[in-house]
Amino acid sequence: MTENIIFKALSDPTRRAIFDKLAGGGRNATALREGMEISQSAMSQHLSVLREAGLVREERQGRYVHYEVEPQGLLLLIRWLAKYRTYWPARVDALKALLKDMDQ
Amino acid sequence: MTENIIFKALSDPTRRAIFDKLAGGGRNATALREGMEISQSAMSQHLSVLREAGLVREERQGRYVHYEVEPQGLLLLIRWLAKYRTYWPARVDALKALLKDMDQ
DNA sequence: AAAACAAATAAGCCGATGCTTATATGTGGC
DNA sequence: GCCACATATAAGCATCGGCTTATTTGTTTT
């Protein structure tokens, strides 16, 4: 689960869209395809890449496979970004929201 | 300067290494190459990609071109990550350090 | 002006990547 | 067992991406 695999996995917009959908709630591959104009095979391959990168976890449930975001998945990316926090813009909405979330 | 261009730019390990070097201090392309076993042309092309992604800024200084990290560059990546903060592991060293930095 | 050096660009090569279609594997219901 | 459905995998194709070499552009020095 190297940093590089994660960046590669997230470098494709379709995979980021899939990840985003999963972040809104775990579901199976068929449900993921809804409204996405993507073949069954392509979806399966994308999910495989996301899983290899540790961004997604899967669990078989009967004849479906349930996918969901792996909470540890973004860790390396967070660490990578944190290395450069001297370069983060000082006042960023996202940061403020993040702070509010964490400050407890 | 779309999100996608940034992810693509950072998906290459050589470019992340270049960015990392620049984060340690701005310098020109020749200096960047030191200890990196990369051709002049390849370096120039990588820097071009980083610049297009808004991660790096350049300024001509005589016959050298000085490159440095563009402070706004990581903004979109930060925003992207912040979207998924419900999935961030609660106790992360990087986060704690970040908090300490920001909480003032 | 000419030579020397820094960087950018052009063109081509080749491996990586995302897609397609076709087929295989897994699982539940009849 | 057999069929239907969910997902994975194989194989091939087209495009993309990072590299190379060669050349061009820009700037300083003499």
PDB file of C-alpha atoms (C1' of nucleotides) in Angstrom:
ATOM      1  CA  MET A   1       0.000   0.000   0.000  1.00  0.00           C
ATOM      2  CA  THR A   2       2.563   2.482  -1.048  1.00  0.00           C
ATOM      3  CA  GLU A   3       1.946   6.175  -1.467  1.00  0.00           C
ATOM      4  CA  ASN A   4       2.453   5.819  -5.189  1.00  0.00           C
ATOM      5  CA  ILE A   5      -0.328   3.296  -5.638  1.00  0.00           C
ATOM      6  CA  ILE A   6      -2.720   5.649  -3.880  1.00  0.00           C
ATOM      7  CA  PHE A   7      -1.824   8.607  -6.040  1.00  0.00           C
ATOM      8  CA  LYS A   8      -2.120   6.469  -9.157  1.00  0.00           C
ATOM      9  CA  ALA A   9      -5.490   5.166  -8.046  1.00  0.00           C
ATOM     10  CA  LEU A  10      -6.810   8.659  -7.437  1.00  0.00           C
ATOM     11  CA  SER A  11      -5.376  10.091 -10.633  1.00  0.00           C
ATOM     12  CA  ASP A  12      -8.309   8.763 -12.627  1.00  0.00           C
ATOM     13  CA  PRO A  13     -11.468  10.913 -12.476  1.00  0.00           C
ATOM     14  CA  THR A  14     -13.785   7.930 -12.830  1.00  0.00           C
ATOM     15  CA  ARG A  15     -12.205   6.285  -9.807  1.00  0.00           C
ATOM     16  CA  ARG A  16     -12.488   9.468  -7.791  1.00  0.00           C
ATOM     17  CA  ALA A  17     -16.157   9.602  -8.730  1.00  0.00           C
ATOM     18  CA  ILE A  18     -16.602   6.022  -7.561  1.00  0.00           C
ATOM     19  CA  PHE A  19     -14.790   6.777  -4.329  1.00  0.00           C
ATOM     20  CA  ASP A  20     -16.956   9.832  -3.824  1.00  0.00           C
ATOM     21  CA  LYS A  21     -20.090   7.774  -4.315  1.00  0.00           C
ATOM     22  CA  LEU A  22     -18.890   5.213  -1.805  1.00  0.00           C
ATOM     23  CA  ALA A  23     -18.117   7.989   0.648  1.00  0.00           C
ATOM     24  CA  GLY A  24     -21.810   8.797   0.494  1.00  0.00           C
ATOM     25  CA  GLY A  25     -22.590   5.265   1.593  1.00  0.00           C
ATOM     26  CA  GLY A  26     -21.336   1.770   0.914  1.00  0.00           C
ATOM     27  CA  ARG A  27     -23.077  -0.305  -1.723  1.00  0.00           C
ATOM     28  CA  ASN A  28     -22.527  -3.067  -4.249  1.00  0.00           C
ATOM     29  CA  ALA A  29     -21.019  -2.768  -7.704  1.00  0.00           C
ATOM     30  CA  THR A  30     -24.333  -2.848  -9.526  1.00  0.00           C
ATOM     31  CA  ALA A  31     -25.751  -0.072  -7.386  1.00  0.00           C
ATOM     32  CA  LEU A  32     -22.554   1.903  -7.923  1.00  0.00           C
ATOM     33  CA  ARG A  33     -23.043   1.784 -11.662  1.00  0.00           C
ATOM     34  CA  GLU A  34     -26.440   3.506 -11.491  1.00  0.00           C
ATOM     35  CA  GLY A  35     -26.277   6.816 -13.278  1.00  0.00           C
ATOM     36  CA  MET A  36     -22.656   6.346 -14.144  1.00  0.00           C
ATOM     37  CA  GLU A  37     -22.586   5.069 -17.716  1.00  0.00           C
ATOM     38  CA  ILE A  38     -19.819   2.613 -17.117  1.00  0.00           C
ATOM     39  CA  SER A  39     -19.628  -1.036 -18.106  1.00  0.00           C
ATOM     40  CA  GLN A  40     -19.774  -3.794 -15.525  1.00  0.00           C
ATOM     41  CA  SER A  41     -16.250  -4.818 -16.412  1.00  0.00           C
ATOM     42  CA  ALA A  42     -14.811  -1.337 -16.153  1.00  0.00           C
ATOM     43  CA  MET A  43     -16.454  -0.852 -12.767  1.00  0.00           C
ATOM     44  CA  SER A  44     -15.018  -4.105 -11.527  1.00  0.00           C
ATOM     45  CA  GLN A  45     -11.544  -3.127 -12.690  1.00  0.00           C
ATOM     46  CA  HIS A  46     -11.766   0.298 -11.080  1.00  0.00           C
ATOM     47  CA  LEU A  47     -12.923  -1.200  -7.805  1.00  0.00           C
ATOM     48  CA  SER A  48     -10.018  -3.580  -7.962  1.00  0.00           C
ATOM     49  CA  VAL A  49      -7.568  -0.696  -8.303  1.00  0.00           C
ATOM     50  CA  LEU A  50      -9.174   1.175  -5.414  1.00  0.00           C
ATOM     51  CA  ARG A  51      -9.022  -1.931  -3.280  1.00  0.00           C
ATOM     52  CA  GLU A  52      -5.359  -2.564  -4.106  1.00  0.00           C
ATOM     53  CA  ALA A  53      -4.675   1.005  -3.054  1.00  0.00           C
ATOM     54  CA  GLY A  54      -6.389   0.371   0.259  1.00  0.00           C
ATOM     55  CA  LEU A  55      -8.951   3.061  -0.385  1.00  0.00           C
ATOM     56  CA  VAL A  56     -11.883   0.689  -0.431  1.00  0.00           C
ATOM     57  CA  ARG A  57     -12.810  -2.482   1.335  1.00  0.00           C
ATOM     58  CA  GLU A  58     -15.097  -5.200   0.129  1.00  0.00           C
ATOM     59  CA  GLU A  59     -17.190  -7.813   1.815  1.00  0.00           C
ATOM     60  CA  ARG A  60     -19.195 -10.474   0.113  1.00  0.00           C
ATOM     61  CA  GLN A  61     -22.848 -10.462   1.058  1.00  0.00           C
ATOM     62  CA  GLY A  62     -24.619 -13.302  -0.589  1.00  0.00           C
ATOM     63  CA  ARG A  63     -24.235 -12.898  -4.280  1.00  0.00           C
ATOM     64  CA  TYR A  64     -23.480  -9.214  -3.982  1.00  0.00           C
ATOM     65  CA  VAL A  65     -20.210  -7.716  -2.885  1.00  0.00           C
ATOM     66  CA  HIS A  66     -20.569  -4.772  -0.596  1.00  0.00           C
ATOM     67  CA  TYR A  67     -17.994  -2.030  -1.061  1.00  0.00           C
ATOM     68  CA  GLU A  68     -17.249   0.784   1.310  1.00  0.00           C
ATOM     69  CA  VAL A  69     -14.609   3.382   1.991  1.00  0.00           C
ATOM     70  CA  GLU A  70     -11.683   2.045   3.975  1.00  0.00           C
ATOM     71  CA  PRO A  71     -11.187   4.584   6.775  1.00  0.00           C
ATOM     72  CA  GLN A  72      -7.419   4.082   6.894  1.00  0.00           C
ATOM     73  CA  GLY A  73      -7.190   4.578   3.156  1.00  0.00           C
ATOM     74  CA  LEU A  74      -6.526   8.285   3.039  1.00  0.00           C
ATOM     75  CA  LEU A  75      -3.921   8.160   5.758  1.00  0.00           C
ATOM     76  CA  LEU A  76      -0.892   8.184   3.495  1.00  0.00           C
ATOM     77  CA  LEU A  77      -2.351  10.985   1.438  1.00  0.00           C
ATOM     78  CA  ILE A  78      -2.980  13.003   4.590  1.00  0.00           C
ATOM     79  CA  ARG A  79       0.569  12.390   5.690  1.00  0.00           C
ATOM     80  CA  TRP A  80       1.882  13.435   2.320  1.00  0.00           C
ATOM     81  CA  LEU A  81      -0.068  16.668   2.433  1.00  0.00           C
ATOM     82  CA  ALA A  82       0.890  17.347   6.023  1.00  0.00           C
ATOM     83  CA  LYS A  83       4.550  17.339   5.012  1.00  0.00           C
ATOM     84  CA  TYR A  84       3.917  20.546   3.115  1.00  0.00           C
ATOM     85  CA  ARG A  85       1.744  22.349   5.573  1.00  0.00           C
ATOM     86  CA  THR A  86       4.164  25.250   5.656  1.00  0.00           C
ATOM     87  CA  TYR A  87       2.842  25.916   2.172  1.00  0.00           C
ATOM     88  CA  TRP A  88      -0.815  25.593   3.006  1.00  0.00           C
ATOM     89  CA  PRO A  89      -2.712  28.796   2.541  1.00  0.00           C
ATOM     90  CA  ALA A  90      -3.311  30.169   6.015  1.00  0.00           C
ATOM     91  CA  ARG A  91      -7.038  30.743   5.827  1.00  0.00           C
ATOM     92  CA  VAL A  92      -8.891  28.066   3.992  1.00  0.00           C
ATOM     93  CA  ASP A  93     -12.518  27.227   4.492  1.00  0.00           C
ATOM     94  CA  ALA A  94     -11.774  23.564   4.349  1.00  0.00           C
ATOM     95  CA  LEU A  95      -9.192  23.970   7.073  1.00  0.00           C
ATOM     96  CA  LYS A  96     -11.506  25.908   9.298  1.00  0.00           C
ATOM     97  CA  ALA A  97     -14.182  23.287   8.938  1.00  0.00           C
ATOM     98  CA  LEU A  98     -11.606  20.627   9.617  1.00  0.00           C
ATOM     99  CA  LEU A  99     -10.465  22.414  12.732  1.00  0.00           C
ATOM    100  CA  LYS A 100     -13.995  22.710  14.033  1.00  0.00           C
ATOM    101  CA  ASP A 101     -14.390  18.997  13.518  1.00  0.00           C
ATOM    102  CA  MET A 102     -11.229  18.067  15.290  1.00  0.00           C
ATOM    103  CA  ASP A 103     -11.123  20.575  18.090  1.00  0.00           C
ATOM    104  CA  GLN A 104     -12.817  18.587  20.807  1.00  0.00           C
TER     105      GLN A 104
ATOM    106  CA  MET B   1      -6.355  24.507 -12.795  1.00  0.00           C
ATOM    107  CA  THR B   2      -8.777  21.709 -12.331  1.00  0.00           C
ATOM    108  CA  GLU B   3      -8.587  19.109  -9.610  1.00  0.00           C
ATOM    109  CA  ASN B   4      -7.889  16.482 -12.204  1.00  0.00           C
ATOM    110  CA  ILE B   5      -4.766  18.175 -13.512  1.00  0.00           C
ATOM    111  CA  ILE B   6      -3.390  18.315  -9.984  1.00  0.00           C
ATOM    112  CA  PHE B   7      -4.001  14.641  -9.308  1.00  0.00           C
ATOM    113  CA  LYS B   8      -2.466  13.729 -12.650  1.00  0.00           C
ATOM    114  CA  ALA B   9       0.554  15.900 -11.947  1.00  0.00           C
ATOM    115  CA  LEU B  10       1.100  14.289  -8.565  1.00  0.00           C
ATOM    116  CA  SER B  11       0.539  10.757  -9.809  1.00  0.00           C
ATOM    117  CA  ASP B  12       4.105  10.534 -11.060  1.00  0.00           C
ATOM    118  CA  PRO B  13       6.709   9.734  -8.407  1.00  0.00           C
ATOM    119  CA  THR B  14       9.431  11.715 -10.159  1.00  0.00           C
ATOM    120  CA  ARG B  15       7.270  14.825 -10.092  1.00  0.00           C
ATOM    121  CA  ARG B  16       6.462  14.333  -6.426  1.00  0.00           C
ATOM    122  CA  ALA B  17      10.197  14.073  -5.779  1.00  0.00           C
ATOM    123  CA  ILE B  18      10.775  17.317  -7.659  1.00  0.00           C
ATOM    124  CA  PHE B  19       7.965  18.999  -5.748  1.00  0.00           C
ATOM    125  CA  ASP B  20       9.427  17.739  -2.501  1.00  0.00           C
ATOM    126  CA  LYS B  21      12.812  19.132  -3.404  1.00  0.00           C
ATOM    127  CA  LEU B  22      11.295  22.493  -4.226  1.00  0.00           C
ATOM    128  CA  ALA B  23       9.430  22.465  -0.942  1.00  0.00           C
ATOM    129  CA  GLY B  24      12.855  22.374   0.689  1.00  0.00           C
ATOM    130  CA  GLY B  25      13.758  25.568  -1.107  1.00  0.00           C
ATOM    131  CA  GLY B  26      13.299  27.120  -4.520  1.00  0.00           C
ATOM    132  CA  ARG B  27      16.024  26.701  -7.099  1.00  0.00           C
ATOM    133  CA  ASN B  28      16.654  26.487 -10.821  1.00  0.00           C
ATOM    134  CA  ALA B  29      16.237  23.457 -13.057  1.00  0.00           C
ATOM    135  CA  THR B  30      19.918  22.616 -13.188  1.00  0.00           C
ATOM    136  CA  ALA B  31      20.204  22.652  -9.417  1.00  0.00           C
ATOM    137  CA  LEU B  32      17.066  20.521  -9.211  1.00  0.00           C
ATOM    138  CA  ARG B  33      18.691  17.856 -11.336  1.00  0.00           C
ATOM    139  CA  GLU B  34      21.588  17.372  -8.933  1.00  0.00           C
ATOM    140  CA  GLY B  35      21.510  13.861  -7.529  1.00  0.00           C
ATOM    141  CA  MET B  36      18.408  13.004  -9.491  1.00  0.00           C
ATOM    142  CA  GLU B  37      19.598  11.142 -12.569  1.00  0.00           C
ATOM    143  CA  ILE B  38      17.159  12.781 -14.904  1.00  0.00           C
ATOM    144  CA  SER B  39      17.782  14.371 -18.283  1.00  0.00           C
ATOM    145  CA  GLN B  40      17.509  18.105 -18.805  1.00  0.00           C
ATOM    146  CA  SER B  41      14.596  17.587 -21.140  1.00  0.00           C
ATOM    147  CA  ALA B  42      12.687  15.316 -18.795  1.00  0.00           C
ATOM    148  CA  MET B  43      13.151  17.785 -15.941  1.00  0.00           C
ATOM    149  CA  SER B  44      11.870  20.607 -18.091  1.00  0.00           C
ATOM    150  CA  GLN B  45       8.811  18.613 -19.072  1.00  0.00           C
ATOM    151  CA  HIS B  46       8.065  17.643 -15.488  1.00  0.00           C
ATOM    152  CA  LEU B  47       8.380  21.234 -14.340  1.00  0.00           C
ATOM    153  CA  SER B  48       6.028  22.241 -17.091  1.00  0.00           C
ATOM    154  CA  VAL B  49       3.408  19.774 -15.861  1.00  0.00           C
ATOM    155  CA  LEU B  50       3.790  20.975 -12.278  1.00  0.00           C
ATOM    156  CA  ARG B  51       3.442  24.561 -13.413  1.00  0.00           C
ATOM    157  CA  GLU B  52       0.328  23.809 -15.473  1.00  0.00           C
ATOM    158  CA  ALA B  53      -1.140  22.221 -12.378  1.00  0.00           C
ATOM    159  CA  GLY B  54      -0.431  25.368 -10.408  1.00  0.00           C
ATOM    160  CA  LEU B  55       1.802  23.522  -7.985  1.00  0.00           C
ATOM    161  CA  VAL B  56       4.924  25.417  -8.928  1.00  0.00           C
ATOM    162  CA  ARG B  57       5.717  28.931 -10.031  1.00  0.00           C
ATOM    163  CA  GLU B  58       8.631  30.076 -12.109  1.00  0.00           C
ATOM    164  CA  GLU B  59      10.488  33.328 -12.504  1.00  0.00           C
ATOM    165  CA  ARG B  60      13.267  34.001 -14.916  1.00  0.00           C
ATOM    166  CA  GLN B  61      16.419  35.218 -13.276  1.00  0.00           C
ATOM    167  CA  GLY B  62      19.001  36.021 -15.864  1.00  0.00           C
ATOM    168  CA  ARG B  63      19.693  32.881 -17.803  1.00  0.00           C
ATOM    169  CA  TYR B  64      18.371  30.693 -15.047  1.00  0.00           C
ATOM    170  CA  VAL B  65      14.739  30.136 -14.242  1.00  0.00           C
ATOM    171  CA  HIS B  66      13.961  30.031 -10.567  1.00  0.00           C
ATOM    172  CA  TYR B  67      11.278  27.578  -9.524  1.00  0.00           C
ATOM    173  CA  GLU B  68       9.455  27.455  -6.239  1.00  0.00           C
ATOM    174  CA  VAL B  69       6.388  25.925  -4.687  1.00  0.00           C
ATOM    175  CA  GLU B  70       3.222  27.860  -5.400  1.00  0.00           C
ATOM    176  CA  PRO B  71       1.546  28.265  -1.988  1.00  0.00           C
ATOM    177  CA  GLN B  72      -1.981  28.127  -3.422  1.00  0.00           C
ATOM    178  CA  GLY B  73      -1.120  24.965  -5.297  1.00  0.00           C
ATOM    179  CA  LEU B  74      -2.257  22.394  -2.806  1.00  0.00           C
ATOM    180  CA  LEU B  75      -5.534  24.146  -2.103  1.00  0.00           C
ATOM    181  CA  LEU B  76      -7.697  21.979  -4.340  1.00  0.00           C
ATOM    182  CA  LEU B  77      -6.097  18.838  -2.996  1.00  0.00           C
ATOM    183  CA  ILE B  78      -6.763  20.006   0.555  1.00  0.00           C
ATOM    184  CA  ARG B  79     -10.376  20.713  -0.356  1.00  0.00           C
ATOM    185  CA  TRP B  80     -10.708  17.304  -1.939  1.00  0.00           C
ATOM    186  CA  LEU B  81      -9.357  15.600   1.165  1.00  0.00           C
ATOM    187  CA  ALA B  82     -11.470  17.717   3.472  1.00  0.00           C
ATOM    188  CA  LYS B  83     -14.598  16.428   1.754  1.00  0.00           C
ATOM    189  CA  TYR B  84     -13.872  13.034   3.246  1.00  0.00           C
ATOM    190  CA  ARG B  85     -12.851  14.043   6.709  1.00  0.00           C
ATOM    191  CA  THR B  86     -15.568  11.875   8.195  1.00  0.00           C
ATOM    192  CA  TYR B  87     -13.361   9.033   7.067  1.00  0.00           C
ATOM    193  CA  TRP B  88     -10.128  10.399   8.425  1.00  0.00           C
ATOM    194  CA  PRO B  89      -8.646   8.227  11.112  1.00  0.00           C
ATOM    195  CA  ALA B  90      -9.341  10.024  14.367  1.00  0.00           C
ATOM    196  CA  ARG B  91      -5.849   9.998  15.814  1.00  0.00           C
ATOM    197  CA  VAL B  92      -3.179  10.697  13.287  1.00  0.00           C
ATOM    198  CA  ASP B  93       0.177  12.188  14.104  1.00  0.00           C
ATOM    199  CA  ALA B  94       0.043  14.363  11.051  1.00  0.00           C
ATOM    200  CA  LEU B  95      -3.318  15.691  12.118  1.00  0.00           C
ATOM    201  CA  LYS B  96      -2.185  16.425  15.622  1.00  0.00           C
ATOM    202  CA  ALA B  97       0.808  18.326  14.332  1.00  0.00           C
ATOM    203  CA  LEU B  98      -1.426  20.143  11.919  1.00  0.00           C
ATOM    204  CA  LEU B  99      -3.798  21.090  14.679  1.00  0.00           C
ATOM    205  CA  LYS B 100      -1.015  22.421  16.838  1.00  0.00           C
ATOM    206  CA  ASP B 101       0.129  24.528  13.926  1.00  0.00           C
ATOM    207  CA  MET B 102      -3.261  25.947  13.162  1.00  0.00           C
ATOM    208  CA  ASP B 103      -4.741  26.376  16.605  1.00  0.00           C
ATOM    209  CA  GLN B 104      -3.729  29.954  17.281  1.00  0.00           C
TER     210      GLN B 104
ATOM    211  C1'  DA C   1      29.430  39.000 -33.086  1.00  0.00           C
ATOM    212  C1'  DA C   2      30.552  34.569 -31.413  1.00  0.00           C
ATOM    213  C1'  DA C   3      30.870  31.169 -27.932  1.00  0.00           C
ATOM    214  C1'  DA C   4      28.937  29.118 -23.753  1.00  0.00           C
ATOM    215  C1'  DC C   5      25.424  27.864 -20.991  1.00  0.00           C
ATOM    216  C1'  DA C   6      20.188  27.331 -19.289  1.00  0.00           C
ATOM    217  C1'  DA C   7      15.910  25.970 -20.544  1.00  0.00           C
ATOM    218  C1'  DA C   8      12.077  24.842 -23.805  1.00  0.00           C
ATOM    219  C1'  DT C   9      10.258  22.411 -27.561  1.00  0.00           C
ATOM    220  C1'  DA C  10       9.683  18.862 -31.363  1.00  0.00           C
ATOM    221  C1'  DA C  11       9.335  14.248 -32.725  1.00  0.00           C
ATOM    222  C1'  DG C  12       9.343   9.618 -31.997  1.00  0.00           C
ATOM    223  C1'  DC C  13       9.427   5.316 -29.080  1.00  0.00           C
ATOM    224  C1'  DC C  14       7.463   2.250 -25.818  1.00  0.00           C
ATOM    225  C1'  DG C  15       5.245   0.784 -21.748  1.00  0.00           C
ATOM    226  C1'  DA C  16       1.160   1.898 -18.915  1.00  0.00           C
ATOM    227  C1'  DT C  17      -3.671   2.492 -18.643  1.00  0.00           C
ATOM    228  C1'  DG C  18      -8.637   2.510 -19.377  1.00  0.00           C
ATOM    229  C1'  DC C  19     -11.777   0.706 -22.242  1.00  0.00           C
ATOM    230  C1'  DT C  20     -14.304  -3.077 -24.940  1.00  0.00           C
ATOM    231  C1'  DT C  21     -16.235  -7.842 -25.714  1.00  0.00           C
ATOM    232  C1'  DA C  22     -16.242 -12.443 -24.325  1.00  0.00           C
ATOM    233  C1'  DT C  23     -15.919 -15.789 -20.984  1.00  0.00           C
ATOM    234  C1'  DA C  24     -15.387 -17.667 -16.315  1.00  0.00           C
ATOM    235  C1'  DT C  25     -16.511 -17.953 -11.446  1.00  0.00           C
ATOM    236  C1'  DG C  26     -19.667 -17.482  -7.359  1.00  0.00           C
ATOM    237  C1'  DT C  27     -23.970 -17.543  -5.216  1.00  0.00           C
ATOM    238  C1'  DG C  28     -29.049 -17.922  -4.415  1.00  0.00           C
ATOM    239  C1'  DG C  29     -33.648 -19.479  -5.976  1.00  0.00           C
ATOM    240  C1'  DC C  30     -36.464 -22.790  -8.215  1.00  0.00           C
TER     241       DC C  30
ATOM    242  C1'  DG D   1     -29.289 -29.885 -11.064  1.00  0.00           C
ATOM    243  C1'  DC D   2     -30.307 -25.845 -13.569  1.00  0.00           C
ATOM    244  C1'  DC D   3     -31.155 -21.100 -14.363  1.00  0.00           C
ATOM    245  C1'  DA D   4     -30.551 -16.259 -13.254  1.00  0.00           C
ATOM    246  C1'  DC D   5     -27.960 -12.807 -11.577  1.00  0.00           C
ATOM    247  C1'  DA D   6     -23.442 -10.454  -9.532  1.00  0.00           C
ATOM    248  C1'  DT D   7     -18.796 -10.021 -10.123  1.00  0.00           C
ATOM    249  C1'  DA D   8     -14.124 -11.230 -11.832  1.00  0.00           C
ATOM    250  C1'  DT D   9     -10.917 -12.165 -15.341  1.00  0.00           C
ATOM    251  C1'  DA D  10      -8.852 -12.637 -20.087  1.00  0.00           C
ATOM    252  C1'  DA D  11      -7.516 -10.672 -24.291  1.00  0.00           C
ATOM    253  C1'  DG D  12      -7.158  -7.121 -27.401  1.00  0.00           C
ATOM    254  C1'  DC D  13      -7.225  -2.197 -28.779  1.00  0.00           C
ATOM    255  C1'  DA D  14      -6.418   2.798 -28.669  1.00  0.00           C
ATOM    256  C1'  DT D  15      -4.767   6.486 -26.213  1.00  0.00           C
ATOM    257  C1'  DC D  16      -1.825   8.575 -22.799  1.00  0.00           C
ATOM    258  C1'  DG D  17       2.438   9.546 -20.512  1.00  0.00           C
ATOM    259  C1'  DG D  18       7.273   9.672 -19.585  1.00  0.00           C
ATOM    260  C1'  DC D  19      11.346   9.047 -21.751  1.00  0.00           C
ATOM    261  C1'  DT D  20      15.032   9.851 -25.437  1.00  0.00           C
ATOM    262  C1'  DT D  21      17.710  12.613 -28.908  1.00  0.00           C
ATOM    263  C1'  DA D  22      17.976  16.633 -31.576  1.00  0.00           C
ATOM    264  C1'  DT D  23      17.095  21.234 -32.176  1.00  0.00           C
ATOM    265  C1'  DT D  24      15.636  25.910 -30.866  1.00  0.00           C
ATOM    266  C1'  DT D  25      15.233  29.902 -27.964  1.00  0.00           C
ATOM    267  C1'  DG D  26      16.944  33.015 -24.462  1.00  0.00           C
ATOM    268  C1'  DT D  27      20.602  35.077 -21.849  1.00  0.00           C
ATOM    269  C1'  DT D  28      25.424  36.087 -20.293  1.00  0.00           C
ATOM    270  C1'  DT D  29      30.250  36.469 -21.232  1.00  0.00           C
ATOM    271  C1'  DT D  30      34.148  37.509 -23.853  1.00  0.00           C
TER     272       DT D  30
END
